[in-house]
XYZ file of N, CA and C in Angstrom:
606
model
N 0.842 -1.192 0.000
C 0.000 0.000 0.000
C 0.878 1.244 0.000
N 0.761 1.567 -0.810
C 1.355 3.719 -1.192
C 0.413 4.487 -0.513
N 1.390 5.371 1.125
C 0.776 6.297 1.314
C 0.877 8.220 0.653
N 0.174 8.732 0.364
C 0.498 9.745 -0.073
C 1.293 11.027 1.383
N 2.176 10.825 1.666
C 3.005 11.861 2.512
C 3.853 12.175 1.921
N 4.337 13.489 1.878
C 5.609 13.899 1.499
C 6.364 13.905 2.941
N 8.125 13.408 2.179
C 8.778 13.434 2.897
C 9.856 14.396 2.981
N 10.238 14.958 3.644
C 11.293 16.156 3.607
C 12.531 15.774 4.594
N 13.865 15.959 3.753
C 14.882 16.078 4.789
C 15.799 17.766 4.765
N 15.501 17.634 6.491
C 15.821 18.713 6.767
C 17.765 19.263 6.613
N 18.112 18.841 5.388
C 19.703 18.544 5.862
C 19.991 18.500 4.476
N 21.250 19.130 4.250
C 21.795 19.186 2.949
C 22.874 18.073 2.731
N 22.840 17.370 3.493
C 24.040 15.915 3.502
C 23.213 15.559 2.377
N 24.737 15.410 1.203
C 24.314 14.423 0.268
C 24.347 13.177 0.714
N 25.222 12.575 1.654
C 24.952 10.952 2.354
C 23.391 11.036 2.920
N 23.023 11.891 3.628
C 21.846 11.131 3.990
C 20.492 10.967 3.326
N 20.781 12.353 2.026
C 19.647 11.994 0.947
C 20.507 10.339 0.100
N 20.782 10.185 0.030
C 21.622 8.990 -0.804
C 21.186 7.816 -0.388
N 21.491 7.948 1.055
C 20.588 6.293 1.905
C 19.033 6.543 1.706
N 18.341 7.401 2.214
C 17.060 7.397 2.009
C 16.439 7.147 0.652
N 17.187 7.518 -0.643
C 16.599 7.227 -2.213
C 17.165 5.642 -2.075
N 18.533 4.859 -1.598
C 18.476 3.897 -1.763
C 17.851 2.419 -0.890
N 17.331 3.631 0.176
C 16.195 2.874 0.457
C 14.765 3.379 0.147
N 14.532 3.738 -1.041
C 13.133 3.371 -1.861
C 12.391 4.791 -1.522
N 13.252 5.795 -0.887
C 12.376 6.787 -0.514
C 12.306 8.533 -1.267
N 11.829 9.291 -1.868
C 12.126 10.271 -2.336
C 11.814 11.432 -1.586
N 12.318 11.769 -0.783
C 12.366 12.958 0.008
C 12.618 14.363 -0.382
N 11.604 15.242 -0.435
C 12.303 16.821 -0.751
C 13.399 17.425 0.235
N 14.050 18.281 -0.181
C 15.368 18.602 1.010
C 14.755 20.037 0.860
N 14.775 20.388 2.008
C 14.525 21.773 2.692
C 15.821 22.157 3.855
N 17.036 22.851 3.583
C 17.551 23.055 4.367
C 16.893 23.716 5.352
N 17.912 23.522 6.706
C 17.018 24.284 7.709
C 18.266 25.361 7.710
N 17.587 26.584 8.761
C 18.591 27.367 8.945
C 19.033 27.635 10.544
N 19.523 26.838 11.037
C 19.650 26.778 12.571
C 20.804 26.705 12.526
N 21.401 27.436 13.532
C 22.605 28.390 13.986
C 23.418 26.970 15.278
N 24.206 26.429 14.606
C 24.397 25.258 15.089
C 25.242 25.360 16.503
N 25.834 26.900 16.759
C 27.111 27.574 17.967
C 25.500 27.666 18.758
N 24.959 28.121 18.648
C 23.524 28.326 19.613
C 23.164 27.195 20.338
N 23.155 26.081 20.163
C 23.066 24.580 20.982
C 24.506 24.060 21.521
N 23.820 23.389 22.679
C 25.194 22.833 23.625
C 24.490 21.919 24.691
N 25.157 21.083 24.664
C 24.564 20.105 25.949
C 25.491 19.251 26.742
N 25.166 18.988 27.544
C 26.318 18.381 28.878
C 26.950 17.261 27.768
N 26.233 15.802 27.301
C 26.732 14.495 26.440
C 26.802 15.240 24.687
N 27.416 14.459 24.427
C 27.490 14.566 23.065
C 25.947 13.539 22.752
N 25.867 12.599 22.884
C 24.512 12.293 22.614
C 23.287 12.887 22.873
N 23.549 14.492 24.001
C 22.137 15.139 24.151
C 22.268 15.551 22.759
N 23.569 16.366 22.420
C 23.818 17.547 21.960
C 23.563 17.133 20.117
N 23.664 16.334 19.572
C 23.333 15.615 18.573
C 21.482 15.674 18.518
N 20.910 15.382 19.611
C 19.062 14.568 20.053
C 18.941 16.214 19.775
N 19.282 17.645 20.643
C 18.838 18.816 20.440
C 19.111 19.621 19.098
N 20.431 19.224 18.693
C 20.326 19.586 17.119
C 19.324 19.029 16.340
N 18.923 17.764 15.950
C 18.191 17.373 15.236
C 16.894 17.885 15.529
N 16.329 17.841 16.655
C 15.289 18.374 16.712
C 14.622 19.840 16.095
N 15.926 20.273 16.304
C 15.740 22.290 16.061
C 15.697 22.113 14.732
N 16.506 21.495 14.185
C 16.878 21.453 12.071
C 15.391 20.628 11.644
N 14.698 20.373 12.414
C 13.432 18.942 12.156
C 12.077 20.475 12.261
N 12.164 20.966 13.648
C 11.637 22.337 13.928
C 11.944 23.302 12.691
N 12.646 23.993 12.930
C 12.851 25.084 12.030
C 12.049 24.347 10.378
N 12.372 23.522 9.960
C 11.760 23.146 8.651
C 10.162 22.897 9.069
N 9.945 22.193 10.118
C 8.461 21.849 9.912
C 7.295 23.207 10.236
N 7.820 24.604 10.456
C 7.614 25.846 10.404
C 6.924 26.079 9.282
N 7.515 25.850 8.456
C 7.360 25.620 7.284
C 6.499 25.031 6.219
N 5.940 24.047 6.891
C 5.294 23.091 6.099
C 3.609 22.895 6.832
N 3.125 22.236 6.022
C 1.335 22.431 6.156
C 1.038 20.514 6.625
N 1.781 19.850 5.651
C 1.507 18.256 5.885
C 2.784 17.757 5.012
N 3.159 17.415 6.236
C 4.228 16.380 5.770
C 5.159 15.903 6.848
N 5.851 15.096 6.602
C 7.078 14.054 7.370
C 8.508 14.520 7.790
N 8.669 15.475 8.997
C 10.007 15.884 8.425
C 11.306 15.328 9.525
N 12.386 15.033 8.544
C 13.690 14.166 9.311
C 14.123 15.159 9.536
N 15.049 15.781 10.521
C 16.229 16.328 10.948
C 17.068 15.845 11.517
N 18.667 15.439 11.179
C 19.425 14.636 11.500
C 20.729 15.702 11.788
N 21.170 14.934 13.247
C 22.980 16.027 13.357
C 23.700 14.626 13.744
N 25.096 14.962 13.605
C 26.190 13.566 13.639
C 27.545 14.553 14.507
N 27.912 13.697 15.413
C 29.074 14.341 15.949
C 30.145 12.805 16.266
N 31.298 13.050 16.527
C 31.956 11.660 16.778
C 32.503 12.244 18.076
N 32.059 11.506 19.147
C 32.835 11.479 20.460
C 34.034 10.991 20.550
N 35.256 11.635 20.681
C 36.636 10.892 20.517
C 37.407 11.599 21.954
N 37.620 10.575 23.022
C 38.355 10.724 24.137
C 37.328 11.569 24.898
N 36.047 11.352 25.044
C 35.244 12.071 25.793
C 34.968 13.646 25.309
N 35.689 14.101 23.812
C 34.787 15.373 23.349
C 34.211 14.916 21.999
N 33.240 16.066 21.808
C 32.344 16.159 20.407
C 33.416 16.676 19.239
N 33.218 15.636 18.116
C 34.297 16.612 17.361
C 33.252 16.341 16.100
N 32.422 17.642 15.263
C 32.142 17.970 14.221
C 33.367 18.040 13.080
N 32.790 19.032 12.096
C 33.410 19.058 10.989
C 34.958 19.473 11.366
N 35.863 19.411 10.811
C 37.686 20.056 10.854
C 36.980 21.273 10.752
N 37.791 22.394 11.201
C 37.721 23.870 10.953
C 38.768 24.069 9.693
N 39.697 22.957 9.300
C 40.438 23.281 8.572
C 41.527 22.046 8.266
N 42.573 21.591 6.997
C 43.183 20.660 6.704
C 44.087 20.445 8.073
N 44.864 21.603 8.768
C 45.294 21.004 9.699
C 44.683 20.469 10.735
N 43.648 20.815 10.850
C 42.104 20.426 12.411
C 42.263 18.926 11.897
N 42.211 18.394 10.820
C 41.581 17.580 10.009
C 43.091 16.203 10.700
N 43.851 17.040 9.893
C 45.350 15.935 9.661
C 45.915 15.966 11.672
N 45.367 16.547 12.409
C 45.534 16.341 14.126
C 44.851 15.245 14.211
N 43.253 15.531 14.051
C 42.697 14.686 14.196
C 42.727 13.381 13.932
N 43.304 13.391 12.546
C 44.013 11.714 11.918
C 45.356 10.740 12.566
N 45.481 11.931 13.474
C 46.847 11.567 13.816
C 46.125 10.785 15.395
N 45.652 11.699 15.699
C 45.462 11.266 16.853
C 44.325 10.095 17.015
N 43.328 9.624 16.180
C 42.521 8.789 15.865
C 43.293 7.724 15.425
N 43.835 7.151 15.029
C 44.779 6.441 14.478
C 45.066 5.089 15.085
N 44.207 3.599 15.111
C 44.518 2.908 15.683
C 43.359 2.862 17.441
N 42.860 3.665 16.955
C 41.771 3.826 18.078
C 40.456 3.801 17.990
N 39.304 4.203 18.778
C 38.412 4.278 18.014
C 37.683 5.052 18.742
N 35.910 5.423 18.387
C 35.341 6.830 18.840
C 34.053 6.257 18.888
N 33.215 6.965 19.419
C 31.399 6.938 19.124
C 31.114 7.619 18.061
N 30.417 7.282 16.563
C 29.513 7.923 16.238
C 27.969 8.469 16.529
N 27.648 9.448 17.037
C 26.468 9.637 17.525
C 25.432 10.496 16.469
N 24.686 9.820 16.242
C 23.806 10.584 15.073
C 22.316 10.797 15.428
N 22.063 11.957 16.233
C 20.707 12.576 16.557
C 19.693 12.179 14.794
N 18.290 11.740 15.713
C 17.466 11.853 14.448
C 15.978 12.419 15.050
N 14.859 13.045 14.219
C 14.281 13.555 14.987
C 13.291 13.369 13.606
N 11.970 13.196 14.187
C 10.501 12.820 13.060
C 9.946 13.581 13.343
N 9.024 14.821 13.087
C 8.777 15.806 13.171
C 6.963 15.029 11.841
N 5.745 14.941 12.481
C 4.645 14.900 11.662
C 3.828 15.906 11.671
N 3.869 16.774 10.525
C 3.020 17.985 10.737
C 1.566 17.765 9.711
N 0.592 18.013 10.076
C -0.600 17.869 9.780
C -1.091 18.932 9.638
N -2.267 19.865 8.865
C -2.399 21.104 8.803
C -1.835 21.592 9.459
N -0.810 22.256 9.285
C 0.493 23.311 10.491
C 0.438 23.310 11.378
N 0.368 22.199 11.713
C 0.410 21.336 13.260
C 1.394 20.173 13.401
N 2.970 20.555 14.382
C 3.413 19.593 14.591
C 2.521 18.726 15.530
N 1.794 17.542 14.702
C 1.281 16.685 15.530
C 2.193 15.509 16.663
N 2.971 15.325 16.352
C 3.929 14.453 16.885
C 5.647 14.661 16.871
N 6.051 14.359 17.481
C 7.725 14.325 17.574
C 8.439 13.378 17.965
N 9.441 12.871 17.425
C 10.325 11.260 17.505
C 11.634 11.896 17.895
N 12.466 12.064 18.387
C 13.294 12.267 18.837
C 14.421 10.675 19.270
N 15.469 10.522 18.780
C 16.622 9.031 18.842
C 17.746 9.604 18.462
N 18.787 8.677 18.932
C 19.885 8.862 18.961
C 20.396 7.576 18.433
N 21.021 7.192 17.233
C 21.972 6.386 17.278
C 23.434 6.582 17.472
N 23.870 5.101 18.180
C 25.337 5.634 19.013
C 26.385 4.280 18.159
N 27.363 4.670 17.375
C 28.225 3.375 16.677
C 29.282 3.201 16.957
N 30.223 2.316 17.723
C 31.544 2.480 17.903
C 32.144 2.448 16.584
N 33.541 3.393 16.234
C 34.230 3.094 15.136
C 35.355 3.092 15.743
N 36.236 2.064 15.035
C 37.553 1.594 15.065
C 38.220 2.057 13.821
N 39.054 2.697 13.782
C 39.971 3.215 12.524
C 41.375 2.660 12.583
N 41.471 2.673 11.639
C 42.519 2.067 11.293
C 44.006 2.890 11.480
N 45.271 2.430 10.859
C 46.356 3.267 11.436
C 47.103 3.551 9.875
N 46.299 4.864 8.894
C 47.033 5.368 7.801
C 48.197 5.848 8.214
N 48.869 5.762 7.043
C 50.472 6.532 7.360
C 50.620 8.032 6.734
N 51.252 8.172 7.174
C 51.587 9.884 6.837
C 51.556 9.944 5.801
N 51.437 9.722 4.728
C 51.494 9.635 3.265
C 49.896 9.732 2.525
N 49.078 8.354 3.271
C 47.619 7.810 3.462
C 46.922 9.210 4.048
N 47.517 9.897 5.029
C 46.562 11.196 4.762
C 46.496 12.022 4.896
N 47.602 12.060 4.133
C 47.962 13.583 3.227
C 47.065 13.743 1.322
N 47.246 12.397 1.380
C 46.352 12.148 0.230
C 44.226 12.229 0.363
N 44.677 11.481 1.781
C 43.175 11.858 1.915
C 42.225 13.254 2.240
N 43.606 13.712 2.752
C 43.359 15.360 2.980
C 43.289 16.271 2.000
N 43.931 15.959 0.854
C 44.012 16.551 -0.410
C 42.409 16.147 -1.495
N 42.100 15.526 -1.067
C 40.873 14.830 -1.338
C 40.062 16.268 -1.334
N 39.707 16.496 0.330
C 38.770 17.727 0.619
C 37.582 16.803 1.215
N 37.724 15.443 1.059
C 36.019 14.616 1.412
C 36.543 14.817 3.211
N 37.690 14.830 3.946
C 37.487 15.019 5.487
C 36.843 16.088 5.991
N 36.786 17.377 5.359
C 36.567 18.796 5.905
C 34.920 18.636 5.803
N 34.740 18.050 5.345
C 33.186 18.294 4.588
C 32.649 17.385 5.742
N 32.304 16.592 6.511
C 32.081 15.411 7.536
C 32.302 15.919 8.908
N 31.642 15.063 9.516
C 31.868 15.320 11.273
C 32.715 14.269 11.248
N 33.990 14.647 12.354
C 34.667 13.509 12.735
C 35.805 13.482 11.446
N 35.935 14.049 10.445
C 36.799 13.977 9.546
C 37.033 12.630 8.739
N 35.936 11.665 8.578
C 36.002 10.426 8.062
C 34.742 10.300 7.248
N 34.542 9.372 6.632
C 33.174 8.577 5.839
C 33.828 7.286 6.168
N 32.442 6.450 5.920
C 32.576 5.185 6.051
C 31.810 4.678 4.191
N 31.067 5.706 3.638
C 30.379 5.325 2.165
C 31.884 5.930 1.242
N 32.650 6.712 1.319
C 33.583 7.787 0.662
C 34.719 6.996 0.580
N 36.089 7.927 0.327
C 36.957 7.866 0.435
C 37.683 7.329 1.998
N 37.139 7.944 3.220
C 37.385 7.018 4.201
C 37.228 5.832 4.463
N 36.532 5.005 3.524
C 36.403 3.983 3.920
C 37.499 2.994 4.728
N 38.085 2.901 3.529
C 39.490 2.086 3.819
C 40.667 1.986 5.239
N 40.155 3.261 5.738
C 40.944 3.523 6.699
C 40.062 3.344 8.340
N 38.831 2.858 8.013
C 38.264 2.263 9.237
C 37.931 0.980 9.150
N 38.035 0.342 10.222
C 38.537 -1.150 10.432
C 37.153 -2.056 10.811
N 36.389 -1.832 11.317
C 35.381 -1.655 11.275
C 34.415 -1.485 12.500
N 33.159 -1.453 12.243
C 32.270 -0.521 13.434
C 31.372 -1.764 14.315
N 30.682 -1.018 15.401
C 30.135 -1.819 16.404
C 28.406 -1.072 16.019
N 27.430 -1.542 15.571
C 26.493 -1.123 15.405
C 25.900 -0.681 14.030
N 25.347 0.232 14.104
C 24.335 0.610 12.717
C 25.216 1.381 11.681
N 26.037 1.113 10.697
C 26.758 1.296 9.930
C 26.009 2.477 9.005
N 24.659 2.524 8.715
C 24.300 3.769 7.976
C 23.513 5.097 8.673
N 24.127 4.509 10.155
C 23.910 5.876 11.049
C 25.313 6.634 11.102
N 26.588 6.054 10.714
C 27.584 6.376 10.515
C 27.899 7.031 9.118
N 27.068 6.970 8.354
C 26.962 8.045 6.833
C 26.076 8.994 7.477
N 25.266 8.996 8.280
C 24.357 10.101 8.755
C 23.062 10.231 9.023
N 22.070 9.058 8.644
C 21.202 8.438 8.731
C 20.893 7.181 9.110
N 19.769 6.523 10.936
C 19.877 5.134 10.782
C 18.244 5.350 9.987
N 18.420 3.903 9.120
C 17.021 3.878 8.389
C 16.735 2.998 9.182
N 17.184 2.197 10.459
C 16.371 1.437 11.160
C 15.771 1.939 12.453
N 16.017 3.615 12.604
C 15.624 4.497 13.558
C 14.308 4.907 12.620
N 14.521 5.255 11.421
C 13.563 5.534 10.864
C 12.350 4.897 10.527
N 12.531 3.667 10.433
C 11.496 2.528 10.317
C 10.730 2.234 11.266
N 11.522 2.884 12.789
C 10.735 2.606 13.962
C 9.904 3.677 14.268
N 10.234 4.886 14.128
C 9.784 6.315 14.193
C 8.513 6.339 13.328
N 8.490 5.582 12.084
C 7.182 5.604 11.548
C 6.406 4.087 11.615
N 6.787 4.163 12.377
C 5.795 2.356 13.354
C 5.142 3.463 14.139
N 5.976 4.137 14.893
C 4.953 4.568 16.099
C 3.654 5.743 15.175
N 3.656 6.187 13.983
C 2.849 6.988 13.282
C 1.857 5.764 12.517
N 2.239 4.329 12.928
C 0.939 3.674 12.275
C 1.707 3.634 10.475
N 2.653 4.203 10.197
C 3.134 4.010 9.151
C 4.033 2.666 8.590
N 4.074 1.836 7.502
C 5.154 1.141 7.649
C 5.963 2.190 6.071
N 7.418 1.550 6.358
C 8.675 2.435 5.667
C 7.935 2.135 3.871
N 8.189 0.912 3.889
C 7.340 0.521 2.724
C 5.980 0.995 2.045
N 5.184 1.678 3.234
C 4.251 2.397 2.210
C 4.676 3.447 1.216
N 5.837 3.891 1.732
C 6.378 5.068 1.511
C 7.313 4.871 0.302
N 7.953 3.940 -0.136
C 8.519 3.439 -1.293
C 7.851 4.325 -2.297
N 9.064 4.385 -3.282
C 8.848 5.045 -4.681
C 7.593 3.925 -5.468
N 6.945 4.268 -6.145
C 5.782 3.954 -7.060
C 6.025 3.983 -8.301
């Protein structure tokens, strides 16, 4: 059964529109515009759950009827949040010091159902992934840095990209680590009486 909802992601990650079309779904992207220095929370797993929510908010402002995702990703490494590099050297510290170790990926997700301009409901989850990386050599990423795919990412890695190779591998939901879990999502629209599959392309 095809339900008629539109789906919107609140997020300009080309990874997480990428998982959602290859899982069967066509989502409009509505960036949000939320001021990401404005949020802060004691865990990196609040602080991920309150971003998503606000980027899920700010878009469903917006909208009259429809489904909206807002997703944030941070990697906990040695007990801090580390988002995007500020820059190739932020980037090539970080590689150095990751190296043979490993971190939490934490990826806030947030379901936002608005019904005549009414957030009727709110889903709010956190997926949490251990990653183990591997130990590139000084050579391995300098090349990967030259790339430009670390600056662009939280945590300075992909696991779908060019990082691949250099993580060893993970403890948990592997496409909450591109930026989206679709098995957070599948549950989020259980509790709306929805299954993921209605929602499939036609």
């Amino acid at each position: 059964m095809s339900v008629d909802r539109r789906l919107v992601l609140a997020s300009a990650s080309p990874a997480r529109l990428s998982l959602l079309r290859q899982a069967g779904l066509s989502p409009e992207v509505v960036v949000s515009d939320v001021d990401e220095s404005a949020y802060s929370a004691p865990r990196v797993a609040e602080q991920v759950a309150l971003l998503a929510s606000a980027k899920a908010a700010s878009v469903a402002k917006q909208e009259t009827d429809a489904l909206v995702i807002g997703a944030d990703s941070l990697l906990e490494f040695q007990g801090r949040p580390l988002g995007k590099p500020a820059d190739a050297s932020d980037a090539r510290d970080r590689w150095r010091r990751m190296a043979g170790r490993s971190g939490i990926l934490h990826t806030g997700q947030a379901l936002f159902d608005v019904q005549d301009g009414v957030v009727a409901s709110r889903d709010i989850s956190v997926a949490s992934t251990v990653v183990y990386f591997a130990s590139p050599t000084p050579q391995e990423i300098e090349a990967y840095l030259a790339t430009g795919e670390p600056l662009a990412v939280a945590g300075a890695f992909t696991l779908d990209g060019l990082g691949a190779p250099f993580v060893r591998r993970v403890e948990g939901d592997p496409a909450a680590v591109v930026g989206l879990s679709l098995t957070v999502l599948r549950t989020q629209l259980a509790k709306r009486g929805l299954a993921i599959t209605d929602l499939w392309r036609r």
